[in-house]
């Protein structure tokens, strides 16, 4: 859109937007996650350029009073004033990008909702400050644990391990059943549902384990220079070490000058490409394109050959 925002659903046959709500929750979240992670995996600047363009638009139009809500992609008007559970991956993504201060502040908001209910509802209305009606479930989602893992890895601050302990305590107190862990149907009264999604084992438990594990056996998997977790927490090996700008750790905090220098170079390169494109277009508008000139010469040569034969 003109605001640089994406809707949540698009008709792949027509290219037309079907739903215009834009945010960082379901239907949009993985797109931004994969842009950043694709850059870290491949080193291609085009992915980072797209991510930074979208990231700036989100902070400008979707962030409201410290929360991220759903807005109309066409005009920025708030459509749903909700903190959605699926948004909880965002602080972890911010860590990968190097926006550590924002990641810390946002995580504390999300963790505050967890402390209030013992779980995260699917949608928490930031105006009424209660779970949105009909969206008070917690289906054992991993996103808050995921962000705690990334923030602890970047800072070494035990606050994030304490947050992880809060998650484990709630799971064991309210969700544990004889054959596993049950989804929470209502975070207010802790009613359970006879259901456990596979991502609970593949993601939630994995991130909690890695949050507390310091063993040498898993050190390589916790190293951002060696492995990237995809959106389903599967490990992907990094073949070329990413820039230190994105490898935050207690000994490598965010470096504003490094970021500014990199962005300046990217902008210069982008401007050069745009100028070359405009120059080529201007040349084509004055006369025939190089391809057309080549074809015309070929036709003329063929015509002369035909005249000689006659």
PDB file of C-alpha atoms in Angstrom:
ATOM      1  CA  UNK A   1       0.000   0.000   0.000  1.00  0.00           C
ATOM      2  CA  UNK A   2       1.023   3.660  -0.103  1.00  0.00           C
ATOM      3  CA  UNK A   3       1.892   3.273   3.615  1.00  0.00           C
ATOM      4  CA  UNK A   4       4.225   0.379   2.849  1.00  0.00           C
ATOM      5  CA  UNK A   5       1.937  -2.106   4.617  1.00  0.00           C
ATOM      6  CA  UNK A   6       0.753  -5.584   3.654  1.00  0.00           C
ATOM      7  CA  UNK A   7      -2.726  -6.996   4.138  1.00  0.00           C
ATOM      8  CA  UNK A   8      -3.300 -10.372   5.750  1.00  0.00           C
ATOM      9  CA  UNK A   9      -4.790 -12.222   2.743  1.00  0.00           C
ATOM     10  CA  UNK A  10      -4.369 -11.882  -1.009  1.00  0.00           C
ATOM     11  CA  UNK A  11      -6.119 -13.613  -3.914  1.00  0.00           C
ATOM     12  CA  UNK A  12      -3.244 -15.421  -5.629  1.00  0.00           C
ATOM     13  CA  UNK A  13      -5.229 -15.739  -8.858  1.00  0.00           C
ATOM     14  CA  UNK A  14      -6.030 -12.053  -9.277  1.00  0.00           C
ATOM     15  CA  UNK A  15      -3.383 -10.352  -7.143  1.00  0.00           C
ATOM     16  CA  UNK A  16      -6.105  -8.412  -5.325  1.00  0.00           C
ATOM     17  CA  UNK A  17      -6.086  -7.994  -1.546  1.00  0.00           C
ATOM     18  CA  UNK A  18      -8.912  -9.885   0.162  1.00  0.00           C
ATOM     19  CA  UNK A  19      -8.402  -8.668   3.754  1.00  0.00           C
ATOM     20  CA  UNK A  20      -6.858  -5.277   4.436  1.00  0.00           C
ATOM     21  CA  UNK A  21      -5.895  -5.710   8.101  1.00  0.00           C
ATOM     22  CA  UNK A  22      -2.169  -5.230   8.562  1.00  0.00           C
ATOM     23  CA  UNK A  23      -0.049  -6.007  11.620  1.00  0.00           C
ATOM     24  CA  UNK A  24       2.603  -8.429  12.844  1.00  0.00           C
ATOM     25  CA  UNK A  25       0.341 -11.353  13.744  1.00  0.00           C
ATOM     26  CA  UNK A  26      -0.985 -14.368  11.864  1.00  0.00           C
ATOM     27  CA  UNK A  27      -1.056 -14.174   8.075  1.00  0.00           C
ATOM     28  CA  UNK A  28       1.841 -11.685   7.935  1.00  0.00           C
ATOM     29  CA  UNK A  29       4.328 -12.662  10.647  1.00  0.00           C
ATOM     30  CA  UNK A  30       6.340 -15.306   8.798  1.00  0.00           C
ATOM     31  CA  UNK A  31       6.849 -13.050   5.773  1.00  0.00           C
ATOM     32  CA  UNK A  32       8.928 -10.584   7.773  1.00  0.00           C
ATOM     33  CA  UNK A  33      10.652 -13.354   9.697  1.00  0.00           C
ATOM     34  CA  UNK A  34      11.795 -15.039   6.499  1.00  0.00           C
ATOM     35  CA  UNK A  35      12.996 -11.790   4.919  1.00  0.00           C
ATOM     36  CA  UNK A  36      15.389 -11.237   7.813  1.00  0.00           C
ATOM     37  CA  UNK A  37      16.434 -14.866   8.098  1.00  0.00           C
ATOM     38  CA  UNK A  38      16.884 -15.191   4.325  1.00  0.00           C
ATOM     39  CA  UNK A  39      19.397 -12.358   4.509  1.00  0.00           C
ATOM     40  CA  UNK A  40      21.243 -14.012   7.392  1.00  0.00           C
ATOM     41  CA  UNK A  41      21.347 -17.316   5.500  1.00  0.00           C
ATOM     42  CA  UNK A  42      22.291 -15.988   2.056  1.00  0.00           C
ATOM     43  CA  UNK A  43      23.850 -12.579   2.654  1.00  0.00           C
ATOM     44  CA  UNK A  44      21.703 -11.114  -0.141  1.00  0.00           C
ATOM     45  CA  UNK A  45      21.021  -7.435   0.501  1.00  0.00           C
ATOM     46  CA  UNK A  46      17.707  -7.496  -1.399  1.00  0.00           C
ATOM     47  CA  UNK A  47      16.066  -9.434   1.466  1.00  0.00           C
ATOM     48  CA  UNK A  48      17.397  -6.973   4.037  1.00  0.00           C
ATOM     49  CA  UNK A  49      16.235  -3.999   1.961  1.00  0.00           C
ATOM     50  CA  UNK A  50      12.693  -5.388   1.823  1.00  0.00           C
ATOM     51  CA  UNK A  51      12.760  -6.164   5.543  1.00  0.00           C
ATOM     52  CA  UNK A  52      13.966  -2.699   6.528  1.00  0.00           C
ATOM     53  CA  UNK A  53      11.385  -1.017   4.312  1.00  0.00           C
ATOM     54  CA  UNK A  54       8.589  -3.076   5.878  1.00  0.00           C
ATOM     55  CA  UNK A  55      10.001  -2.724   9.398  1.00  0.00           C
ATOM     56  CA  UNK A  56      10.040   1.072   9.150  1.00  0.00           C
ATOM     57  CA  UNK A  57       6.443   1.117   7.890  1.00  0.00           C
ATOM     58  CA  UNK A  58       5.298  -1.138  10.724  1.00  0.00           C
ATOM     59  CA  UNK A  59       6.922   1.002  13.403  1.00  0.00           C
ATOM     60  CA  UNK A  60       5.385   4.114  11.862  1.00  0.00           C
ATOM     61  CA  UNK A  61       1.823   2.876  11.225  1.00  0.00           C
ATOM     62  CA  UNK A  62       1.209  -0.277  13.283  1.00  0.00           C
ATOM     63  CA  UNK A  63       2.888   0.587  16.594  1.00  0.00           C
ATOM     64  CA  UNK A  64       0.492   2.431  18.908  1.00  0.00           C
ATOM     65  CA  UNK A  65       1.484   3.488  22.440  1.00  0.00           C
ATOM     66  CA  UNK A  66       4.088   0.744  22.732  1.00  0.00           C
ATOM     67  CA  UNK A  67       1.792  -2.021  21.406  1.00  0.00           C
ATOM     68  CA  UNK A  68       1.387  -3.347  17.879  1.00  0.00           C
ATOM     69  CA  UNK A  69      -2.206  -3.473  16.614  1.00  0.00           C
ATOM     70  CA  UNK A  70      -3.996  -4.361  13.386  1.00  0.00           C
ATOM     71  CA  UNK A  71      -4.575  -1.380  11.094  1.00  0.00           C
ATOM     72  CA  UNK A  72      -6.129  -0.853   7.671  1.00  0.00           C
ATOM     73  CA  UNK A  73      -3.267  -1.143   5.172  1.00  0.00           C
ATOM     74  CA  UNK A  74      -4.875   1.578   3.031  1.00  0.00           C
ATOM     75  CA  UNK A  75      -5.105   4.387   5.583  1.00  0.00           C
ATOM     76  CA  UNK A  76      -3.516   3.259   8.871  1.00  0.00           C
ATOM     77  CA  UNK A  77      -6.770   3.376  10.838  1.00  0.00           C
ATOM     78  CA  UNK A  78      -6.906   0.914  13.749  1.00  0.00           C
ATOM     79  CA  UNK A  79      -9.121  -2.066  12.903  1.00  0.00           C
ATOM     80  CA  UNK A  80      -8.440  -4.376  15.856  1.00  0.00           C
ATOM     81  CA  UNK A  81      -6.800  -2.959  19.024  1.00  0.00           C
ATOM     82  CA  UNK A  82      -5.461  -6.356  20.025  1.00  0.00           C
ATOM     83  CA  UNK A  83      -2.201  -7.815  21.216  1.00  0.00           C
ATOM     84  CA  UNK A  84      -2.343 -11.212  19.539  1.00  0.00           C
ATOM     85  CA  UNK A  85      -0.421 -14.145  20.972  1.00  0.00           C
ATOM     86  CA  UNK A  86       1.217 -14.778  17.582  1.00  0.00           C
ATOM     87  CA  UNK A  87       2.858 -11.339  17.796  1.00  0.00           C
ATOM     88  CA  UNK A  88       5.062 -12.644  20.605  1.00  0.00           C
ATOM     89  CA  UNK A  89       7.775 -13.748  18.153  1.00  0.00           C
ATOM     90  CA  UNK A  90       8.453 -10.100  17.250  1.00  0.00           C
ATOM     91  CA  UNK A  91      10.915  -9.270  20.078  1.00  0.00           C
ATOM     92  CA  UNK A  92      12.980 -12.293  18.994  1.00  0.00           C
ATOM     93  CA  UNK A  93      12.986 -11.045  15.405  1.00  0.00           C
ATOM     94  CA  UNK A  94      13.976  -7.594  16.618  1.00  0.00           C
ATOM     95  CA  UNK A  95      16.953  -9.181  18.369  1.00  0.00           C
ATOM     96  CA  UNK A  96      18.043 -10.819  15.090  1.00  0.00           C
ATOM     97  CA  UNK A  97      17.788  -7.416  13.403  1.00  0.00           C
ATOM     98  CA  UNK A  98      19.681  -5.728  16.243  1.00  0.00           C
ATOM     99  CA  UNK A  99      16.883  -3.514  17.586  1.00  0.00           C
ATOM    100  CA  UNK A 100      17.526  -4.620  21.145  1.00  0.00           C
ATOM    101  CA  UNK A 101      15.991  -1.758  23.134  1.00  0.00           C
ATOM    102  CA  UNK A 102      12.629  -2.084  21.381  1.00  0.00           C
ATOM    103  CA  UNK A 103      12.757  -5.865  21.784  1.00  0.00           C
ATOM    104  CA  UNK A 104      13.289  -5.568  25.539  1.00  0.00           C
ATOM    105  CA  UNK A 105      10.470  -3.068  26.017  1.00  0.00           C
ATOM    106  CA  UNK A 106       7.989  -5.080  23.941  1.00  0.00           C
ATOM    107  CA  UNK A 107       8.842  -8.363  25.652  1.00  0.00           C
ATOM    108  CA  UNK A 108       8.122  -6.837  29.057  1.00  0.00           C
ATOM    109  CA  UNK A 109       4.645  -5.848  27.864  1.00  0.00           C
ATOM    110  CA  UNK A 110       3.961  -9.340  26.572  1.00  0.00           C
ATOM    111  CA  UNK A 111       5.360 -10.972  29.689  1.00  0.00           C
ATOM    112  CA  UNK A 112       3.141  -8.710  31.790  1.00  0.00           C
ATOM    113  CA  UNK A 113       0.064 -10.218  30.110  1.00  0.00           C
ATOM    114  CA  UNK A 114       1.410 -13.721  30.822  1.00  0.00           C
ATOM    115  CA  UNK A 115       1.915 -12.862  34.490  1.00  0.00           C
ATOM    116  CA  UNK A 116      -1.632 -11.517  34.677  1.00  0.00           C
ATOM    117  CA  UNK A 117      -3.300 -14.687  33.388  1.00  0.00           C
ATOM    118  CA  UNK A 118      -0.646 -17.389  33.646  1.00  0.00           C
ATOM    119  CA  UNK A 119      -0.918 -17.783  29.851  1.00  0.00           C
ATOM    120  CA  UNK A 120      -1.351 -15.607  26.759  1.00  0.00           C
ATOM    121  CA  UNK A 121      -4.861 -15.348  25.302  1.00  0.00           C
ATOM    122  CA  UNK A 122      -5.117 -15.529  21.522  1.00  0.00           C
ATOM    123  CA  UNK A 123      -6.085 -11.844  21.599  1.00  0.00           C
ATOM    124  CA  UNK A 124      -5.794  -9.324  24.433  1.00  0.00           C
ATOM    125  CA  UNK A 125      -7.740  -6.099  23.956  1.00  0.00           C
ATOM    126  CA  UNK A 126      -5.394  -3.257  24.867  1.00  0.00           C
ATOM    127  CA  UNK A 127      -8.306  -0.837  25.358  1.00  0.00           C
ATOM    128  CA  UNK A 128     -10.373  -2.947  27.746  1.00  0.00           C
ATOM    129  CA  UNK A 129      -7.288  -4.726  29.123  1.00  0.00           C
ATOM    130  CA  UNK A 130      -8.959  -8.156  29.106  1.00  0.00           C
ATOM    131  CA  UNK A 131      -8.907 -11.078  26.665  1.00  0.00           C
ATOM    132  CA  UNK A 132     -11.035 -10.328  23.620  1.00  0.00           C
ATOM    133  CA  UNK A 133     -14.369 -12.137  23.785  1.00  0.00           C
ATOM    134  CA  UNK A 134     -14.143 -15.547  22.129  1.00  0.00           C
ATOM    135  CA  UNK A 135     -10.340 -15.342  21.889  1.00  0.00           C
ATOM    136  CA  UNK A 136      -9.279 -16.309  25.387  1.00  0.00           C
ATOM    137  CA  UNK A 137      -7.581 -19.584  24.453  1.00  0.00           C
ATOM    138  CA  UNK A 138      -3.906 -20.515  24.826  1.00  0.00           C
ATOM    139  CA  UNK A 139      -3.109 -23.452  22.497  1.00  0.00           C
ATOM    140  CA  UNK A 140       0.404 -23.973  23.960  1.00  0.00           C
ATOM    141  CA  UNK A 141       2.033 -21.509  21.561  1.00  0.00           C
ATOM    142  CA  UNK A 142       5.848 -21.125  21.527  1.00  0.00           C
ATOM    143  CA  UNK A 143       6.359 -17.469  20.551  1.00  0.00           C
ATOM    144  CA  UNK A 144       6.953 -15.951  24.003  1.00  0.00           C
ATOM    145  CA  UNK A 145       9.447 -18.694  24.892  1.00  0.00           C
ATOM    146  CA  UNK A 146      11.124 -18.124  21.520  1.00  0.00           C
ATOM    147  CA  UNK A 147      11.627 -14.418  22.218  1.00  0.00           C
ATOM    148  CA  UNK A 148      12.880 -15.169  25.735  1.00  0.00           C
ATOM    149  CA  UNK A 149      15.494 -17.478  24.202  1.00  0.00           C
ATOM    150  CA  UNK A 150      16.724 -14.845  21.716  1.00  0.00           C
ATOM    151  CA  UNK A 151      16.800 -12.089  24.325  1.00  0.00           C
ATOM    152  CA  UNK A 152      18.715 -14.199  26.827  1.00  0.00           C
ATOM    153  CA  UNK A 153      21.190 -15.212  24.131  1.00  0.00           C
ATOM    154  CA  UNK A 154      21.765 -11.558  23.220  1.00  0.00           C
ATOM    155  CA  UNK A 155      21.956 -10.118  26.729  1.00  0.00           C
ATOM    156  CA  UNK A 156      22.730 -12.850  29.258  1.00  0.00           C
ATOM    157  CA  UNK A 157      20.111 -11.177  31.478  1.00  0.00           C
ATOM    158  CA  UNK A 158      18.549 -13.710  33.862  1.00  0.00           C
ATOM    159  CA  UNK A 159      15.233 -11.837  33.643  1.00  0.00           C
ATOM    160  CA  UNK A 160      14.506 -13.850  30.502  1.00  0.00           C
ATOM    161  CA  UNK A 161      15.218 -17.134  32.244  1.00  0.00           C
ATOM    162  CA  UNK A 162      12.862 -16.079  35.014  1.00  0.00           C
ATOM    163  CA  UNK A 163      10.257 -15.375  32.325  1.00  0.00           C
ATOM    164  CA  UNK A 164      10.892 -18.860  30.946  1.00  0.00           C
ATOM    165  CA  UNK A 165      10.428 -20.260  34.447  1.00  0.00           C
ATOM    166  CA  UNK A 166       7.050 -18.486  34.607  1.00  0.00           C
ATOM    167  CA  UNK A 167       6.029 -20.259  31.393  1.00  0.00           C
ATOM    168  CA  UNK A 168       7.139 -23.664  32.686  1.00  0.00           C
ATOM    169  CA  UNK A 169       5.410 -23.098  36.023  1.00  0.00           C
ATOM    170  CA  UNK A 170       2.095 -22.287  34.345  1.00  0.00           C
ATOM    171  CA  UNK A 171       2.342 -25.247  31.999  1.00  0.00           C
ATOM    172  CA  UNK A 172       3.061 -27.675  34.815  1.00  0.00           C
ATOM    173  CA  UNK A 173       0.458 -26.196  37.150  1.00  0.00           C
ATOM    174  CA  UNK A 174      -2.496 -25.858  34.807  1.00  0.00           C
ATOM    175  CA  UNK A 175      -1.872 -27.601  31.456  1.00  0.00           C
ATOM    176  CA  UNK A 176      -0.141 -30.843  32.404  1.00  0.00           C
ATOM    177  CA  UNK A 177      -2.302 -33.932  32.099  1.00  0.00           C
ATOM    178  CA  UNK A 178      -1.708 -37.674  32.294  1.00  0.00           C
ATOM    179  CA  UNK A 179      -0.551 -38.111  28.693  1.00  0.00           C
ATOM    180  CA  UNK A 180       1.043 -34.730  27.963  1.00  0.00           C
ATOM    181  CA  UNK A 181      -0.020 -31.095  28.001  1.00  0.00           C
ATOM    182  CA  UNK A 182      -3.482 -29.859  27.051  1.00  0.00           C
ATOM    183  CA  UNK A 183      -4.386 -26.630  25.283  1.00  0.00           C
ATOM    184  CA  UNK A 184      -6.017 -24.025  27.512  1.00  0.00           C
ATOM    185  CA  UNK A 185      -9.554 -23.186  26.380  1.00  0.00           C
ATOM    186  CA  UNK A 186      -9.912 -20.182  28.670  1.00  0.00           C
ATOM    187  CA  UNK A 187      -6.946 -18.398  30.261  1.00  0.00           C
ATOM    188  CA  UNK A 188      -9.199 -16.779  32.881  1.00  0.00           C
ATOM    189  CA  UNK A 189     -10.631 -19.965  34.422  1.00  0.00           C
ATOM    190  CA  UNK A 190      -7.925 -22.382  33.139  1.00  0.00           C
ATOM    191  CA  UNK A 191     -10.436 -24.696  31.441  1.00  0.00           C
ATOM    192  CA  UNK A 192      -8.582 -27.222  29.265  1.00  0.00           C
ATOM    193  CA  UNK A 193      -9.260 -28.666  25.832  1.00  0.00           C
ATOM    194  CA  UNK A 194      -8.456 -32.254  24.831  1.00  0.00           C
ATOM    195  CA  UNK A 195      -5.830 -31.217  22.304  1.00  0.00           C
ATOM    196  CA  UNK A 196      -2.056 -30.769  21.997  1.00  0.00           C
ATOM    197  CA  UNK A 197      -0.581 -29.397  18.770  1.00  0.00           C
ATOM    198  CA  UNK A 198       2.707 -30.896  17.550  1.00  0.00           C
ATOM    199  CA  UNK A 199       4.400 -27.485  17.640  1.00  0.00           C
ATOM    200  CA  UNK A 200       4.318 -27.681  21.428  1.00  0.00           C
ATOM    201  CA  UNK A 201       7.032 -30.358  21.255  1.00  0.00           C
ATOM    202  CA  UNK A 202       8.759 -29.030  18.122  1.00  0.00           C
ATOM    203  CA  UNK A 203       8.942 -25.407  19.262  1.00  0.00           C
ATOM    204  CA  UNK A 204       7.660 -24.486  22.732  1.00  0.00           C
ATOM    205  CA  UNK A 205       9.587 -27.186  24.580  1.00  0.00           C
ATOM    206  CA  UNK A 206      12.657 -26.782  22.360  1.00  0.00           C
ATOM    207  CA  UNK A 207      12.999 -23.050  23.009  1.00  0.00           C
ATOM    208  CA  UNK A 208      12.461 -23.516  26.734  1.00  0.00           C
ATOM    209  CA  UNK A 209      15.126 -26.230  26.821  1.00  0.00           C
ATOM    210  CA  UNK A 210      17.656 -24.096  24.934  1.00  0.00           C
ATOM    211  CA  UNK A 211      16.840 -21.073  27.109  1.00  0.00           C
ATOM    212  CA  UNK A 212      18.151 -22.909  30.162  1.00  0.00           C
ATOM    213  CA  UNK A 213      20.785 -25.166  28.597  1.00  0.00           C
ATOM    214  CA  UNK A 214      24.460 -24.221  28.802  1.00  0.00           C
ATOM    215  CA  UNK A 215      25.903 -27.598  27.800  1.00  0.00           C
ATOM    216  CA  UNK A 216      28.692 -27.804  25.192  1.00  0.00           C
ATOM    217  CA  UNK A 217      26.663 -30.391  23.252  1.00  0.00           C
ATOM    218  CA  UNK A 218      24.103 -27.762  22.194  1.00  0.00           C
ATOM    219  CA  UNK A 219      26.404 -24.733  22.057  1.00  0.00           C
ATOM    220  CA  UNK A 220      26.713 -24.875  18.266  1.00  0.00           C
ATOM    221  CA  UNK A 221      22.923 -24.798  17.868  1.00  0.00           C
ATOM    222  CA  UNK A 222      22.673 -21.753  20.108  1.00  0.00           C
ATOM    223  CA  UNK A 223      25.320 -19.915  18.054  1.00  0.00           C
ATOM    224  CA  UNK A 224      23.648 -17.408  15.642  1.00  0.00           C
ATOM    225  CA  UNK A 225      26.729 -17.519  13.416  1.00  0.00           C
ATOM    226  CA  UNK A 226      26.278 -21.265  12.881  1.00  0.00           C
ATOM    227  CA  UNK A 227      22.522 -21.959  12.793  1.00  0.00           C
ATOM    228  CA  UNK A 228      19.241 -20.159  12.128  1.00  0.00           C
ATOM    229  CA  UNK A 229      15.869 -21.422  13.372  1.00  0.00           C
ATOM    230  CA  UNK A 230      13.147 -21.286  10.754  1.00  0.00           C
ATOM    231  CA  UNK A 231       9.618 -20.247  11.702  1.00  0.00           C
ATOM    232  CA  UNK A 232       8.863 -23.810  12.896  1.00  0.00           C
ATOM    233  CA  UNK A 233      12.093 -24.002  14.957  1.00  0.00           C
ATOM    234  CA  UNK A 234      13.889 -26.302  12.535  1.00  0.00           C
ATOM    235  CA  UNK A 235      17.641 -25.703  12.388  1.00  0.00           C
ATOM    236  CA  UNK A 236      19.177 -24.395   9.156  1.00  0.00           C
ATOM    237  CA  UNK A 237      22.997 -24.246   8.895  1.00  0.00           C
ATOM    238  CA  UNK A 238      24.585 -20.884   8.118  1.00  0.00           C
ATOM    239  CA  UNK A 239      27.317 -21.333   5.508  1.00  0.00           C
ATOM    240  CA  UNK A 240      28.714 -17.803   5.575  1.00  0.00           C
ATOM    241  CA  UNK A 241      28.889 -15.943   8.890  1.00  0.00           C
ATOM    242  CA  UNK A 242      26.521 -12.930   8.974  1.00  0.00           C
ATOM    243  CA  UNK A 243      27.706  -9.430   9.817  1.00  0.00           C
ATOM    244  CA  UNK A 244      28.493  -8.747  13.472  1.00  0.00           C
ATOM    245  CA  UNK A 245      25.699  -6.173  13.309  1.00  0.00           C
ATOM    246  CA  UNK A 246      23.235  -9.067  13.577  1.00  0.00           C
ATOM    247  CA  UNK A 247      25.148 -11.373  15.946  1.00  0.00           C
ATOM    248  CA  UNK A 248      24.210  -9.769  19.249  1.00  0.00           C
ATOM    249  CA  UNK A 249      25.621 -11.218  22.453  1.00  0.00           C
ATOM    250  CA  UNK A 250      26.567  -9.936  25.914  1.00  0.00           C
ATOM    251  CA  UNK A 251      30.013  -9.111  24.464  1.00  0.00           C
ATOM    252  CA  UNK A 252      28.686  -7.755  21.165  1.00  0.00           C
ATOM    253  CA  UNK A 253      25.937  -5.200  21.886  1.00  0.00           C
ATOM    254  CA  UNK A 254      24.154  -3.240  19.126  1.00  0.00           C
ATOM    255  CA  UNK A 255      26.506  -1.020  17.127  1.00  0.00           C
ATOM    256  CA  UNK A 256      24.735   2.086  15.809  1.00  0.00           C
ATOM    257  CA  UNK A 257      27.704   3.317  13.766  1.00  0.00           C
ATOM    258  CA  UNK A 258      28.065  -0.069  12.036  1.00  0.00           C
ATOM    259  CA  UNK A 259      24.375  -0.009  11.117  1.00  0.00           C
ATOM    260  CA  UNK A 260      24.515   3.583   9.867  1.00  0.00           C
ATOM    261  CA  UNK A 261      27.558   2.803   7.719  1.00  0.00           C
ATOM    262  CA  UNK A 262      25.927  -0.279   6.205  1.00  0.00           C
ATOM    263  CA  UNK A 263      22.673   1.545   5.492  1.00  0.00           C
ATOM    264  CA  UNK A 264      24.568   4.412   3.865  1.00  0.00           C
ATOM    265  CA  UNK A 265      26.354   1.988   1.526  1.00  0.00           C
ATOM    266  CA  UNK A 266      23.101   0.209   0.671  1.00  0.00           C
ATOM    267  CA  UNK A 267      21.384   3.516  -0.072  1.00  0.00           C
ATOM    268  CA  UNK A 268      24.250   4.629  -2.306  1.00  0.00           C
ATOM    269  CA  UNK A 269      24.145   1.344  -4.210  1.00  0.00           C
ATOM    270  CA  UNK A 270      20.374   1.565  -4.599  1.00  0.00           C
ATOM    271  CA  UNK A 271      20.550   5.154  -5.868  1.00  0.00           C
ATOM    272  CA  UNK A 272      23.183   4.166  -8.409  1.00  0.00           C
ATOM    273  CA  UNK A 273      20.982   1.358  -9.737  1.00  0.00           C
ATOM    274  CA  UNK A 274      18.003   3.708 -10.008  1.00  0.00           C
ATOM    275  CA  UNK A 275      20.067   6.289 -11.901  1.00  0.00           C
ATOM    276  CA  UNK A 276      21.322   3.648 -14.318  1.00  0.00           C
ATOM    277  CA  UNK A 277      17.759   2.455 -14.860  1.00  0.00           C
ATOM    278  CA  UNK A 278      16.513   6.002 -15.559  1.00  0.00           C
ATOM    279  CA  UNK A 279      19.406   6.608 -17.947  1.00  0.00           C
ATOM    280  CA  UNK A 280      18.613   3.418 -19.861  1.00  0.00           C
ATOM    281  CA  UNK A 281      14.915   4.311 -20.031  1.00  0.00           C
ATOM    282  CA  UNK A 282      15.731   7.822 -21.267  1.00  0.00           C
ATOM    283  CA  UNK A 283      17.967   6.371 -23.978  1.00  0.00           C
ATOM    284  CA  UNK A 284      15.242   3.989 -25.110  1.00  0.00           C
ATOM    285  CA  UNK A 285      12.635   6.756 -25.287  1.00  0.00           C
ATOM    286  CA  UNK A 286      14.832   8.813 -27.683  1.00  0.00           C
ATOM    287  CA  UNK A 287      15.233   6.062 -30.209  1.00  0.00           C
ATOM    288  CA  UNK A 288      15.039   2.367 -30.821  1.00  0.00           C
ATOM    289  CA  UNK A 289      16.130  -0.005 -28.111  1.00  0.00           C
ATOM    290  CA  UNK A 290      19.424  -1.915 -28.676  1.00  0.00           C
ATOM    291  CA  UNK A 291      17.431  -5.123 -29.169  1.00  0.00           C
ATOM    292  CA  UNK A 292      15.123  -3.517 -31.749  1.00  0.00           C
ATOM    293  CA  UNK A 293      18.084  -1.984 -33.628  1.00  0.00           C
ATOM    294  CA  UNK A 294      19.720  -5.380 -33.820  1.00  0.00           C
ATOM    295  CA  UNK A 295      16.533  -6.946 -35.179  1.00  0.00           C
ATOM    296  CA  UNK A 296      16.136  -4.142 -37.783  1.00  0.00           C
ATOM    297  CA  UNK A 297      19.697  -4.646 -39.031  1.00  0.00           C
ATOM    298  CA  UNK A 298      19.099  -8.369 -39.309  1.00  0.00           C
ATOM    299  CA  UNK A 299      15.940  -7.802 -41.379  1.00  0.00           C
ATOM    300  CA  UNK A 300      17.693  -5.288 -43.648  1.00  0.00           C
ATOM    301  CA  UNK A 301      20.561  -7.692 -44.269  1.00  0.00           C
ATOM    302  CA  UNK A 302      18.113 -10.484 -45.085  1.00  0.00           C
ATOM    303  CA  UNK A 303      16.265  -8.173 -47.495  1.00  0.00           C
ATOM    304  CA  UNK A 304      19.417  -7.269 -49.405  1.00  0.00           C
ATOM    305  CA  UNK A 305      20.334 -10.937 -49.708  1.00  0.00           C
ATOM    306  CA  UNK A 306      16.900 -11.623 -51.225  1.00  0.00           C
ATOM    307  CA  UNK A 307      17.310  -8.802 -53.757  1.00  0.00           C
ATOM    308  CA  UNK A 308      20.625 -10.271 -54.963  1.00  0.00           C
ATOM    309  CA  UNK A 309      19.030 -13.641 -55.572  1.00  0.00           C
ATOM    310  CA  UNK A 310      16.344 -12.067 -57.778  1.00  0.00           C
TER     311      UNK A 310
END
